[in-house]
Amino acid sequence: MIILITGASLTGKTLLAQRMLEEYRIPYASIDHLKMGLIRSRKTDLTPKDDKVLTVYLWPIVREMIKTAIENRQNLIVEGCYIPFDWRKDFDEQYLQSIRFVCLAMTDSFIDAHTDDIKNHASDIETRLYDVDFTSEYLKEDNHYYINGFAQYGEPVMLIDTDYEDTIKSILGRYNL
């Protein structure tokens, strides 16, 4: 089984992947690690701020990693924001049967009530080495981008609305591995 975790910045994608690793003992691949490896090795001129271009650049690699894992009957969690809204078009039904999709996004009311908490937890799993714009306006815009983009393709979005931990626990409870 492949579990794809995507969503807006600072929604806890990496934290969810880490908890799934601990709970189900399924390894995870961070698309951010792939991105930074390519950037630091100078295999690309892109920067961490080139989000939309990075999706086009990284997705073909990630897509083929997913296919390889499925073909080898390996479980893998793939997390990161560089998953295109129309990702399903890149897989035949035989692959899609092995893929579970999770998109995390926060509601405006959650962002308004928890902007400081979001900022304080930004580096819980991985240290952010570059400046991140933590304004509530930025967070709302980024979350709307994912909510609307995936909704356009009929993808479910798990909205973090009142309690972050309850949302994460409900996702973890979906998988009986």
GROMACS .gro file of N, CA and C in nm:
model
  531
    1MET      N    1   0.084  -0.118   0.000
    1MET     CA    2   0.000   0.000   0.000
    1MET      C    3   0.088   0.124   0.000
    2ILE      N    4   0.046   0.223  -0.075
    2ILE     CA    5   0.110   0.353  -0.078
    2ILE      C    6   0.013   0.452  -0.014
    3ILE      N    7   0.062   0.531   0.079
    3ILE     CA    8  -0.018   0.637   0.138
    3ILE      C    9   0.044   0.768   0.094
    4LEU      N   10  -0.031   0.843   0.016
    4LEU     CA   11   0.013   0.976  -0.028
    4LEU      C   12  -0.041   1.079   0.070
    5ILE      N   13   0.047   1.159   0.126
    5ILE     CA   14   0.006   1.266   0.218
    5ILE      C   15   0.050   1.398   0.157
    6THR      N   16  -0.046   1.485   0.135
    6THR     CA   17  -0.015   1.617   0.080
    6THR      C   18  -0.098   1.721   0.151
    7GLY      N   19  -0.082   1.844   0.109
    7GLY     CA   20  -0.161   1.951   0.166
    7GLY      C   21  -0.081   2.078   0.179
    8ALA      N   22  -0.144   2.174   0.242
    8ALA     CA   23  -0.085   2.307   0.256
    8ALA      C   24   0.036   2.304   0.350
    9SER      N   25   0.116   2.407   0.339
    9SER     CA   26   0.232   2.422   0.428
    9SER      C   27   0.186   2.429   0.573
   10LEU      N   28   0.264   2.371   0.660
   10LEU     CA   29   0.246   2.379   0.805
   10LEU      C   30   0.121   2.308   0.856
   11THR      N   31   0.066   2.214   0.778
   11THR     CA   32  -0.053   2.139   0.824
   11THR      C   33  -0.016   2.011   0.897
   12GLY      N   34   0.111   1.977   0.901
   12GLY     CA   35   0.152   1.858   0.975
   12GLY      C   36   0.166   1.734   0.889
   13LYS      N   37   0.197   1.750   0.762
   13LYS     CA   38   0.214   1.634   0.673
   13LYS      C   39   0.326   1.543   0.722
   14THR      N   40   0.438   1.603   0.757
   14THR     CA   41   0.553   1.524   0.802
   14THR      C   42   0.526   1.462   0.938
   15LEU      N   43   0.459   1.535   1.024
   15LEU     CA   44   0.421   1.480   1.154
   15LEU      C   45   0.329   1.359   1.137
   16LEU      N   46   0.232   1.369   1.047
   16LEU     CA   47   0.143   1.256   1.021
   16LEU      C   48   0.221   1.137   0.965
   17ALA      N   49   0.311   1.163   0.873
   17ALA     CA   50   0.393   1.055   0.817
   17ALA      C   51   0.478   0.989   0.926
   18GLN      N   52   0.535   1.068   1.014
   18GLN     CA   53   0.616   1.015   1.123
   18GLN      C   54   0.531   0.928   1.217
   19ARG      N   55   0.412   0.975   1.247
   19ARG     CA   56   0.323   0.896   1.335
   19ARG      C   57   0.279   0.766   1.266
   20MET      N   58   0.256   0.772   1.135
   20MET     CA   59   0.222   0.649   1.062
   20MET      C   60   0.339   0.553   1.061
   21LEU      N   61   0.458   0.604   1.047
   21LEU     CA   62   0.578   0.520   1.053
   21LEU      C   63   0.584   0.449   1.188
   22GLU      N   64   0.563   0.523   1.295
   22GLU     CA   65   0.568   0.466   1.429
   22GLU      C   66   0.455   0.368   1.454
   23GLU      N   67   0.335   0.401   1.406
   23GLU     CA   68   0.216   0.318   1.431
   23GLU      C   69   0.215   0.192   1.344
   24TYR      N   70   0.247   0.207   1.216
   24TYR     CA   71   0.231   0.096   1.122
   24TYR      C   72   0.363   0.037   1.074
   25ARG      N   73   0.473   0.100   1.113
   25ARG     CA   74   0.607   0.055   1.072
   25ARG      C   75   0.623   0.053   0.920
   26ILE      N   76   0.564   0.153   0.856
   26ILE     CA   77   0.579   0.173   0.712
   26ILE      C   78   0.673   0.290   0.692
   27PRO      N   79   0.779   0.272   0.617
   27PRO     CA   80   0.871   0.384   0.595
   27PRO      C   81   0.805   0.495   0.515
   28TYR      N   82   0.860   0.614   0.533
   28TYR     CA   83   0.808   0.723   0.450
   28TYR      C   84   0.921   0.793   0.377
   29ALA      N   85   0.883   0.844   0.261
   29ALA     CA   86   0.974   0.923   0.178
   29ALA      C   87   0.922   1.066   0.178
   30SER      N   88   1.009   1.157   0.212
   30SER     CA   89   0.974   1.299   0.212
   30SER      C   90   1.012   1.359   0.078
   31ILE      N   91   0.915   1.416   0.010
   31ILE     CA   92   0.945   1.482  -0.117
   31ILE      C   93   1.036   1.603  -0.092
   32ASP      N   94   1.025   1.663   0.026
   32ASP     CA   95   1.115   1.773   0.061
   32ASP      C   96   1.261   1.727   0.064
   33HIS      N   97   1.285   1.606   0.112
   33HIS     CA   98   1.423   1.554   0.114
   33HIS      C   99   1.475   1.538  -0.029
   34LEU      N  100   1.391   1.485  -0.116
   34LEU     CA  101   1.430   1.471  -0.257
   34LEU      C  102   1.459   1.609  -0.316
   35LYS      N  103   1.370   1.704  -0.290
   35LYS     CA  104   1.386   1.841  -0.339
   35LYS      C  105   1.519   1.899  -0.293
   36MET      N  106   1.546   1.891  -0.164
   36MET     CA  107   1.667   1.953  -0.111
   36MET      C  108   1.793   1.879  -0.158
   37GLY      N  109   1.783   1.747  -0.176
   37GLY     CA  110   1.897   1.674  -0.231
   37GLY      C  111   1.932   1.721  -0.371
   38LEU      N  112   1.830   1.742  -0.452
   38LEU     CA  113   1.854   1.791  -0.589
   38LEU      C  114   1.906   1.935  -0.588
   39ILE      N  115   1.851   2.018  -0.501
   39ILE     CA  116   1.895   2.158  -0.494
   39ILE      C  117   2.038   2.167  -0.440
   40ARG      N  118   2.065   2.098  -0.329
   40ARG     CA  119   2.199   2.106  -0.268
   40ARG      C  120   2.308   2.043  -0.354
   41SER      N  121   2.271   1.941  -0.432
   41SER     CA  122   2.370   1.877  -0.519
   41SER      C  123   2.389   1.955  -0.649
   42ARG      N  124   2.311   2.061  -0.662
   42ARG     CA  125   2.316   2.147  -0.781
   42ARG      C  126   2.273   2.073  -0.908
   43LYS      N  127   2.183   1.977  -0.892
   43LYS     CA  128   2.126   1.907  -1.007
   43LYS      C  129   2.011   1.986  -1.068
   44THR      N  130   1.977   2.097  -1.004
   44THR     CA  131   1.874   2.188  -1.054
   44THR      C  132   1.908   2.330  -1.010
   45ASP      N  133   1.860   2.426  -1.084
   45ASP     CA  134   1.876   2.566  -1.046
   45ASP      C  135   1.755   2.616  -0.967
   46LEU      N  136   1.659   2.529  -0.943
   46LEU     CA  137   1.541   2.569  -0.868
   46LEU      C  138   1.578   2.594  -0.721
   47THR      N  139   1.492   2.669  -0.653
   47THR     CA  140   1.512   2.699  -0.511
   47THR      C  141   1.392   2.647  -0.432
   48PRO      N  142   1.403   2.640  -0.298
   48PRO     CA  143   1.289   2.594  -0.218
   48PRO      C  144   1.163   2.678  -0.236
   49LYS      N  145   1.174   2.796  -0.289
   49LYS     CA  146   1.057   2.883  -0.306
   49LYS      C  147   0.988   2.867  -0.441
   50ASP      N  148   1.038   2.779  -0.527
   50ASP     CA  149   0.980   2.757  -0.660
   50ASP      C  150   0.875   2.647  -0.658
   51ASP      N  151   0.778   2.659  -0.568
   51ASP     CA  152   0.682   2.552  -0.543
   51ASP      C  153   0.613   2.496  -0.667
   52LYS      N  154   0.553   2.580  -0.746
   52LYS     CA  155   0.475   2.529  -0.860
   52LYS      C  156   0.565   2.461  -0.963
   53VAL      N  157   0.681   2.517  -0.988
   53VAL     CA  158   0.776   2.456  -1.082
   53VAL      C  159   0.831   2.327  -1.023
   54LEU      N  160   0.852   2.325  -0.891
   54LEU     CA  161   0.904   2.204  -0.827
   54LEU      C  162   0.807   2.087  -0.840
   55THR      N  163   0.678   2.115  -0.836
   55THR     CA  164   0.580   2.007  -0.854
   55THR      C  165   0.599   1.942  -0.991
   56VAL      N  166   0.609   2.022  -1.094
   56VAL     CA  167   0.629   1.970  -1.230
   56VAL      C  168   0.761   1.894  -1.239
   57TYR      N  169   0.863   1.943  -1.173
   57TYR     CA  170   0.997   1.884  -1.178
   57TYR      C  171   1.005   1.753  -1.099
   58LEU      N  172   0.948   1.752  -0.979
   58LEU     CA  173   0.962   1.637  -0.888
   58LEU      C  174   0.861   1.526  -0.911
   59TRP      N  175   0.739   1.562  -0.952
   59TRP     CA  176   0.633   1.461  -0.961
   59TRP      C  177   0.668   1.343  -1.050
   60PRO      N  178   0.728   1.360  -1.168
   60PRO     CA  179   0.761   1.242  -1.249
   60PRO      C  180   0.853   1.143  -1.176
   61ILE      N  181   0.943   1.193  -1.096
   61ILE     CA  182   1.033   1.107  -1.018
   61ILE      C  183   0.954   1.036  -0.908
   62VAL      N  184   0.876   1.112  -0.834
   62VAL     CA  185   0.796   1.055  -0.725
   62VAL      C  186   0.696   0.954  -0.779
   63ARG      N  187   0.632   0.986  -0.889
   63ARG     CA  188   0.534   0.896  -0.953
   63ARG      C  189   0.598   0.761  -0.983
   64GLU      N  190   0.718   0.762  -1.038
   64GLU     CA  191   0.784   0.636  -1.073
   64GLU      C  192   0.835   0.563  -0.950
   65MET      N  193   0.869   0.635  -0.844
   65MET     CA  194   0.904   0.570  -0.718
   65MET      C  195   0.782   0.494  -0.664
   66ILE      N  196   0.665   0.558  -0.673
   66ILE     CA  197   0.541   0.495  -0.625
   66ILE      C  198   0.512   0.369  -0.706
   67LYS      N  199   0.522   0.378  -0.837
   67LYS     CA  200   0.496   0.261  -0.921
   67LYS      C  201   0.592   0.147  -0.888
   68THR      N  202   0.717   0.180  -0.867
   68THR     CA  203   0.817   0.078  -0.834
   68THR      C  204   0.784   0.010  -0.702
   69ALA      N  205   0.745   0.089  -0.602
   69ALA     CA  206   0.709   0.030  -0.473
   69ALA      C  207   0.588  -0.062  -0.486
   70ILE      N  208   0.487  -0.021  -0.563
   70ILE     CA  209   0.369  -0.104  -0.583
   70ILE      C  210   0.407  -0.233  -0.656
   71GLU      N  211   0.485  -0.221  -0.761
   71GLU     CA  212   0.526  -0.340  -0.838
   71GLU      C  213   0.605  -0.438  -0.752
   72ASN      N  214   0.677  -0.387  -0.653
   72ASN     CA  215   0.754  -0.472  -0.563
   72ASN      C  216   0.678  -0.510  -0.437
   73ARG      N  217   0.549  -0.477  -0.433
   73ARG     CA  218   0.461  -0.507  -0.320
   73ARG      C  219   0.517  -0.453  -0.188
   74GLN      N  220   0.568  -0.331  -0.196
   74GLN     CA  221   0.624  -0.265  -0.079
   74GLN      C  222   0.529  -0.156  -0.030
   75ASN      N  223   0.518  -0.143   0.099
   75ASN     CA  224   0.441  -0.035   0.159
   75ASN      C  225   0.530   0.088   0.169
   76LEU      N  226   0.471   0.204   0.143
   76LEU     CA  227   0.548   0.328   0.150
   76LEU      C  228   0.453   0.445   0.172
   77ILE      N  229   0.493   0.534   0.260
   77ILE     CA  230   0.424   0.661   0.279
   77ILE      C  231   0.505   0.766   0.204
   78VAL      N  232   0.439   0.843   0.120
   78VAL     CA  233   0.504   0.951   0.046
   78VAL      C  234   0.437   1.079   0.089
   79GLU      N  235   0.517   1.172   0.144
   79GLU     CA  236   0.457   1.296   0.193
   79GLU      C  237   0.528   1.418   0.138
   80GLY      N  238   0.446   1.517   0.110
   80GLY     CA  239   0.499   1.644   0.062
   80GLY      C  240   0.394   1.722  -0.014
   81CYS      N  241   0.424   1.846  -0.038
   81CYS     CA  242   0.326   1.932  -0.106
   81CYS      C  243   0.338   1.926  -0.257
   82TYR      N  244   0.431   1.850  -0.311
   82TYR     CA  245   0.457   1.851  -0.455
   82TYR      C  246   0.383   1.739  -0.528
   83ILE      N  247   0.256   1.723  -0.495
   83ILE     CA  248   0.170   1.624  -0.559
   83ILE      C  249   0.066   1.702  -0.638
   84PRO      N  250   0.060   1.683  -0.768
   84PRO     CA  251  -0.034   1.763  -0.849
   84PRO      C  252  -0.179   1.727  -0.819
   85PHE      N  253  -0.266   1.824  -0.840
   85PHE     CA  254  -0.409   1.802  -0.814
   85PHE      C  255  -0.464   1.687  -0.897
   86ASP      N  256  -0.415   1.669  -1.017
   86ASP     CA  257  -0.466   1.564  -1.107
   86ASP      C  258  -0.378   1.439  -1.106
   87TRP      N  259  -0.319   1.406  -0.993
   87TRP     CA  260  -0.223   1.297  -0.980
   87TRP      C  261  -0.278   1.163  -1.029
   88ARG      N  262  -0.407   1.139  -1.014
   88ARG     CA  263  -0.464   1.009  -1.050
   88ARG      C  264  -0.448   0.975  -1.198
   89LYS      N  265  -0.441   1.076  -1.283
   89LYS     CA  266  -0.431   1.050  -1.427
   89LYS      C  267  -0.301   0.978  -1.463
   90ASP      N  268  -0.205   0.980  -1.375
   90ASP     CA  269  -0.075   0.920  -1.402
   90ASP      C  270  -0.066   0.772  -1.364
   91PHE      N  271  -0.177   0.714  -1.317
   91PHE     CA  272  -0.175   0.575  -1.272
   91PHE      C  273  -0.289   0.496  -1.335
   92ASP      N  274  -0.259   0.376  -1.379
   92ASP     CA  275  -0.362   0.283  -1.422
   92ASP      C  276  -0.436   0.233  -1.299
   93GLU      N  277  -0.552   0.173  -1.322
   93GLU     CA  278  -0.634   0.123  -1.212
   93GLU      C  279  -0.557   0.024  -1.124
   94GLN      N  280  -0.471  -0.058  -1.184
   94GLN     CA  281  -0.394  -0.156  -1.104
   94GLN      C  282  -0.308  -0.086  -0.999
   95TYR      N  283  -0.258   0.032  -1.029
   95TYR     CA  284  -0.180   0.108  -0.932
   95TYR      C  285  -0.271   0.180  -0.833
   96LEU      N  286  -0.379   0.240  -0.884
   96LEU     CA  287  -0.468   0.317  -0.798
   96LEU      C  288  -0.527   0.233  -0.685
   97GLN      N  289  -0.547   0.104  -0.710
   97GLN     CA  290  -0.600   0.017  -0.605
   97GLN      C  291  -0.508   0.009  -0.484
   98SER      N  292  -0.382   0.039  -0.503
   98SER     CA  293  -0.283   0.029  -0.395
   98SER      C  294  -0.248   0.164  -0.333
   99ILE      N  295  -0.315   0.270  -0.374
   99ILE     CA  296  -0.281   0.404  -0.327
   99ILE      C  297  -0.395   0.461  -0.243
  100ARG      N  298  -0.360   0.511  -0.125
  100ARG     CA  299  -0.453   0.583  -0.040
  100ARG      C  300  -0.407   0.728  -0.036
  101PHE      N  301  -0.501   0.820  -0.040
  101PHE     CA  302  -0.470   0.962  -0.052
  101PHE      C  303  -0.519   1.039   0.069
  102VAL      N  304  -0.433   1.124   0.124
  102VAL     CA  305  -0.470   1.212   0.234
  102VAL      C  306  -0.422   1.353   0.201
  103CYS      N  307  -0.512   1.448   0.205
  103CYS     CA  308  -0.476   1.589   0.188
  103CYS      C  309  -0.518   1.663   0.314
  104LEU      N  310  -0.424   1.734   0.376
  104LEU     CA  311  -0.451   1.810   0.496
  104LEU      C  312  -0.463   1.959   0.463
  105ALA      N  313  -0.563   2.023   0.522
  105ALA     CA  314  -0.577   2.167   0.509
  105ALA      C  315  -0.648   2.219   0.633
  106MET      N  316  -0.622   2.344   0.663
  106MET     CA  317  -0.682   2.408   0.780
  106MET      C  318  -0.790   2.505   0.736
  107THR      N  319  -0.895   2.514   0.815
  107THR     CA  320  -1.000   2.610   0.787
  107THR      C  321  -0.954   2.750   0.830
  108ASP      N  322  -1.019   2.850   0.777
  108ASP     CA  323  -0.988   2.987   0.816
  108ASP      C  324  -1.006   3.007   0.966
  109SER      N  325  -1.113   2.952   1.021
  109SER     CA  326  -1.139   2.971   1.165
  109SER      C  327  -1.030   2.903   1.249
  110PHE      N  328  -0.981   2.788   1.204
  110PHE     CA  329  -0.871   2.723   1.277
  110PHE      C  330  -0.746   2.809   1.271
  111ILE      N  331  -0.716   2.862   1.153
  111ILE     CA  332  -0.597   2.948   1.138
  111ILE      C  333  -0.610   3.072   1.226
  112ASP      N  334  -0.727   3.136   1.226
  112ASP     CA  335  -0.748   3.255   1.309
  112ASP      C  336  -0.726   3.224   1.457
  113ALA      N  337  -0.773   3.110   1.501
  113ALA     CA  338  -0.764   3.075   1.643
  113ALA      C  339  -0.627   3.019   1.682
  114HIS      N  340  -0.548   2.972   1.585
  114HIS     CA  341  -0.425   2.899   1.621
  114HIS      C  342  -0.300   2.945   1.546
  115THR      N  343  -0.297   3.066   1.493
  115THR     CA  344  -0.180   3.110   1.416
  115THR      C  345  -0.051   3.098   1.496
  116ASP      N  346  -0.052   3.139   1.622
  116ASP     CA  347   0.069   3.128   1.704
  116ASP      C  348   0.109   2.982   1.727
  117ASP      N  349   0.010   2.895   1.749
  117ASP     CA  350   0.040   2.752   1.767
  117ASP      C  351   0.101   2.692   1.640
  118ILE      N  352   0.047   2.730   1.526
  118ILE     CA  353   0.099   2.681   1.398
  118ILE      C  354   0.245   2.722   1.383
  119LYS      N  355   0.273   2.846   1.413
  119LYS     CA  356   0.410   2.897   1.406
  119LYS      C  357   0.501   2.823   1.504
  120ASN      N  358   0.454   2.801   1.625
  120ASN     CA  359   0.535   2.735   1.727
  120ASN      C  360   0.564   2.589   1.696
  121HIS      N  361   0.479   2.526   1.617
  121HIS     CA  362   0.498   2.385   1.584
  121HIS      C  363   0.559   2.364   1.446
  122ALA      N  364   0.599   2.469   1.380
  122ALA     CA  365   0.648   2.460   1.241
  122ALA      C  366   0.769   2.369   1.227
  123SER      N  367   0.849   2.357   1.331
  123SER     CA  368   0.971   2.274   1.322
  123SER      C  369   0.964   2.153   1.415
  124ASP      N  370   0.845   2.102   1.443
  124ASP     CA  371   0.833   1.987   1.532
  124ASP      C  372   0.908   1.865   1.482
  125ILE      N  373   0.902   1.838   1.354
  125ILE     CA  374   0.966   1.718   1.297
  125ILE      C  375   1.090   1.753   1.218
  126GLU      N  376   1.084   1.858   1.142
  126GLU     CA  377   1.201   1.898   1.063
  126GLU      C  378   1.226   2.046   1.082
  127THR      N  379   1.352   2.081   1.093
  127THR     CA  380   1.390   2.220   1.115
  127THR      C  381   1.382   2.296   0.984
  128ARG      N  382   1.316   2.406   0.987
  128ARG     CA  383   1.304   2.490   0.868
  128ARG      C  384   1.423   2.584   0.865
  129LEU      N  385   1.504   2.571   0.761
  129LEU     CA  386   1.626   2.649   0.750
  129LEU      C  387   1.606   2.777   0.670
  130TYR      N  388   1.487   2.798   0.618
  130TYR     CA  389   1.459   2.919   0.542
  130TYR      C  390   1.338   2.988   0.603
  131ASP      N  391   1.325   3.114   0.579
  131ASP     CA  392   1.215   3.192   0.635
  131ASP      C  393   1.082   3.147   0.577
  132VAL      N  394   0.985   3.135   0.664
  132VAL     CA  395   0.850   3.101   0.623
  132VAL      C  396   0.759   3.216   0.667
  133ASP      N  397   0.672   3.258   0.579
  133ASP     CA  398   0.579   3.366   0.609
  133ASP      C  399   0.466   3.309   0.694
  134PHE      N  400   0.461   3.347   0.818
  134PHE     CA  401   0.365   3.288   0.910
  134PHE      C  402   0.237   3.370   0.929
  135THR      N  403   0.209   3.465   0.844
  135THR     CA  404   0.090   3.545   0.863
  135THR      C  405  -0.035   3.459   0.839
  136SER      N  406  -0.141   3.496   0.906
  136SER     CA  407  -0.265   3.421   0.887
  136SER      C  408  -0.314   3.435   0.743
  137GLU      N  409  -0.288   3.548   0.680
  137GLU     CA  410  -0.330   3.568   0.541
  137GLU      C  411  -0.259   3.469   0.448
  138TYR      N  412  -0.128   3.453   0.468
  138TYR     CA  413  -0.051   3.356   0.388
  138TYR      C  414  -0.105   3.215   0.410
  139LEU      N  415  -0.125   3.178   0.536
  139LEU     CA  416  -0.174   3.043   0.568
  139LEU      C  417  -0.311   3.019   0.504
  140LYS      N  418  -0.400   3.115   0.513
  140LYS     CA  419  -0.533   3.100   0.453
  140LYS      C  420  -0.523   3.084   0.301
  141GLU      N  421  -0.442   3.166   0.239
  141GLU     CA  422  -0.427   3.159   0.093
  141GLU      C  423  -0.371   3.023   0.052
  142ASP      N  424  -0.271   2.975   0.122
  142ASP     CA  425  -0.210   2.846   0.090
  142ASP      C  426  -0.310   2.732   0.110
  143ASN      N  427  -0.384   2.736   0.219
  143ASN     CA  428  -0.483   2.631   0.244
  143ASN      C  429  -0.595   2.633   0.142
  144HIS      N  430  -0.642   2.751   0.104
  144HIS     CA  431  -0.746   2.761   0.001
  144HIS      C  432  -0.695   2.704  -0.133
  145TYR      N  433  -0.570   2.728  -0.163
  145TYR     CA  434  -0.510   2.676  -0.286
  145TYR      C  435  -0.525   2.524  -0.292
  146TYR      N  436  -0.494   2.455  -0.183
  146TYR     CA  437  -0.503   2.309  -0.180
  146TYR      C  438  -0.648   2.261  -0.174
  147ILE      N  439  -0.728   2.326  -0.092
  147ILE     CA  440  -0.869   2.286  -0.081
  147ILE      C  441  -0.938   2.297  -0.217
  148ASN      N  442  -0.924   2.411  -0.282
  148ASN     CA  443  -0.990   2.433  -0.411
  148ASN      C  444  -0.929   2.349  -0.522
  149GLY      N  445  -0.797   2.338  -0.523
  149GLY     CA  446  -0.730   2.261  -0.627
  149GLY      C  447  -0.767   2.114  -0.626
  150PHE      N  448  -0.764   2.052  -0.508
  150PHE     CA  449  -0.799   1.910  -0.502
  150PHE      C  450  -0.949   1.888  -0.517
  151ALA      N  451  -1.030   1.980  -0.467
  151ALA     CA  452  -1.175   1.969  -0.485
  151ALA      C  453  -1.212   1.970  -0.633
  152GLN      N  454  -1.139   2.046  -0.711
  152GLN     CA  455  -1.163   2.055  -0.856
  152GLN      C  456  -1.150   1.917  -0.922
  153TYR      N  457  -1.071   1.829  -0.863
  153TYR     CA  458  -1.052   1.694  -0.918
  153TYR      C  459  -1.123   1.588  -0.835
  154GLY      N  460  -1.212   1.629  -0.747
  154GLY     CA  461  -1.291   1.536  -0.669
  154GLY      C  462  -1.215   1.465  -0.559
  155GLU      N  463  -1.101   1.521  -0.519
  155GLU     CA  464  -1.021   1.458  -0.414
  155GLU      C  465  -1.070   1.505  -0.277
  156PRO      N  466  -1.074   1.415  -0.181
  156PRO     CA  467  -1.115   1.455  -0.046
  156PRO      C  468  -1.004   1.535   0.023
  157VAL      N  469  -1.044   1.631   0.102
  157VAL     CA  470  -0.950   1.710   0.180
  157VAL      C  471  -0.991   1.698   0.327
  158MET      N  472  -0.898   1.656   0.411
  158MET     CA  473  -0.924   1.645   0.553
  158MET      C  474  -0.903   1.783   0.615
  159LEU      N  475  -1.013   1.845   0.655
  159LEU     CA  476  -1.006   1.981   0.709
  159LEU      C  477  -0.978   1.978   0.859
  160ILE      N  478  -0.875   2.050   0.897
  160ILE     CA  479  -0.843   2.069   1.038
  160ILE      C  480  -0.921   2.192   1.081
  161ASP      N  481  -1.024   2.169   1.164
  161ASP     CA  482  -1.117   2.276   1.196
  161ASP      C  483  -1.118   2.314   1.343
  162THR      N  484  -1.118   2.216   1.431
  162THR     CA  485  -1.126   2.250   1.574
  162THR      C  486  -1.008   2.194   1.653
  163ASP      N  487  -0.977   2.067   1.634
  163ASP     CA  488  -0.872   2.005   1.715
  163ASP      C  489  -0.777   1.928   1.624
  164TYR      N  490  -0.653   1.974   1.619
  164TYR     CA  491  -0.554   1.912   1.531
  164TYR      C  492  -0.533   1.764   1.567
  165GLU      N  493  -0.513   1.736   1.694
  165GLU     CA  494  -0.484   1.598   1.736
  165GLU      C  495  -0.599   1.504   1.702
  166ASP      N  496  -0.723   1.548   1.719
  166ASP     CA  497  -0.837   1.463   1.683
  166ASP      C  498  -0.838   1.433   1.534
  167THR      N  499  -0.802   1.531   1.453
  167THR     CA  500  -0.798   1.510   1.307
  167THR      C  501  -0.693   1.406   1.273
  168ILE      N  502  -0.575   1.417   1.331
  168ILE     CA  503  -0.466   1.322   1.305
  168ILE      C  504  -0.506   1.182   1.354
  169LYS      N  505  -0.565   1.173   1.471
  169LYS     CA  506  -0.609   1.043   1.524
  169LYS      C  507  -0.714   0.979   1.433
  170SER      N  508  -0.804   1.060   1.378
  170SER     CA  509  -0.906   1.004   1.289
  170SER      C  510  -0.844   0.949   1.162
  171ILE      N  511  -0.740   1.014   1.112
  171ILE     CA  512  -0.670   0.963   0.994
  171ILE      C  513  -0.598   0.834   1.027
  172LEU      N  514  -0.529   0.831   1.139
  172LEU     CA  515  -0.456   0.709   1.181
  172LEU      C  516  -0.554   0.592   1.199
  173GLY      N  517  -0.674   0.622   1.248
  173GLY     CA  518  -0.773   0.517   1.271
  173GLY      C  519  -0.831   0.456   1.144
  174ARG      N  520  -0.808   0.518   1.031
  174ARG     CA  521  -0.862   0.467   0.903
  174ARG      C  522  -0.790   0.344   0.852
  175TYR      N  523  -0.667   0.327   0.893
  175TYR     CA  524  -0.582   0.222   0.835
  175TYR      C  525  -0.563   0.110   0.936
  176ASN      N  526  -0.607  -0.007   0.898
  176ASN     CA  527  -0.590  -0.126   0.981
  176ASN      C  528  -0.481  -0.212   0.918
  177LEU      N  529  -0.359  -0.175   0.942
  177LEU     CA  530  -0.246  -0.245   0.879
  177LEU      C  531  -0.181  -0.342   0.975
   0.00000   0.00000   0.00000
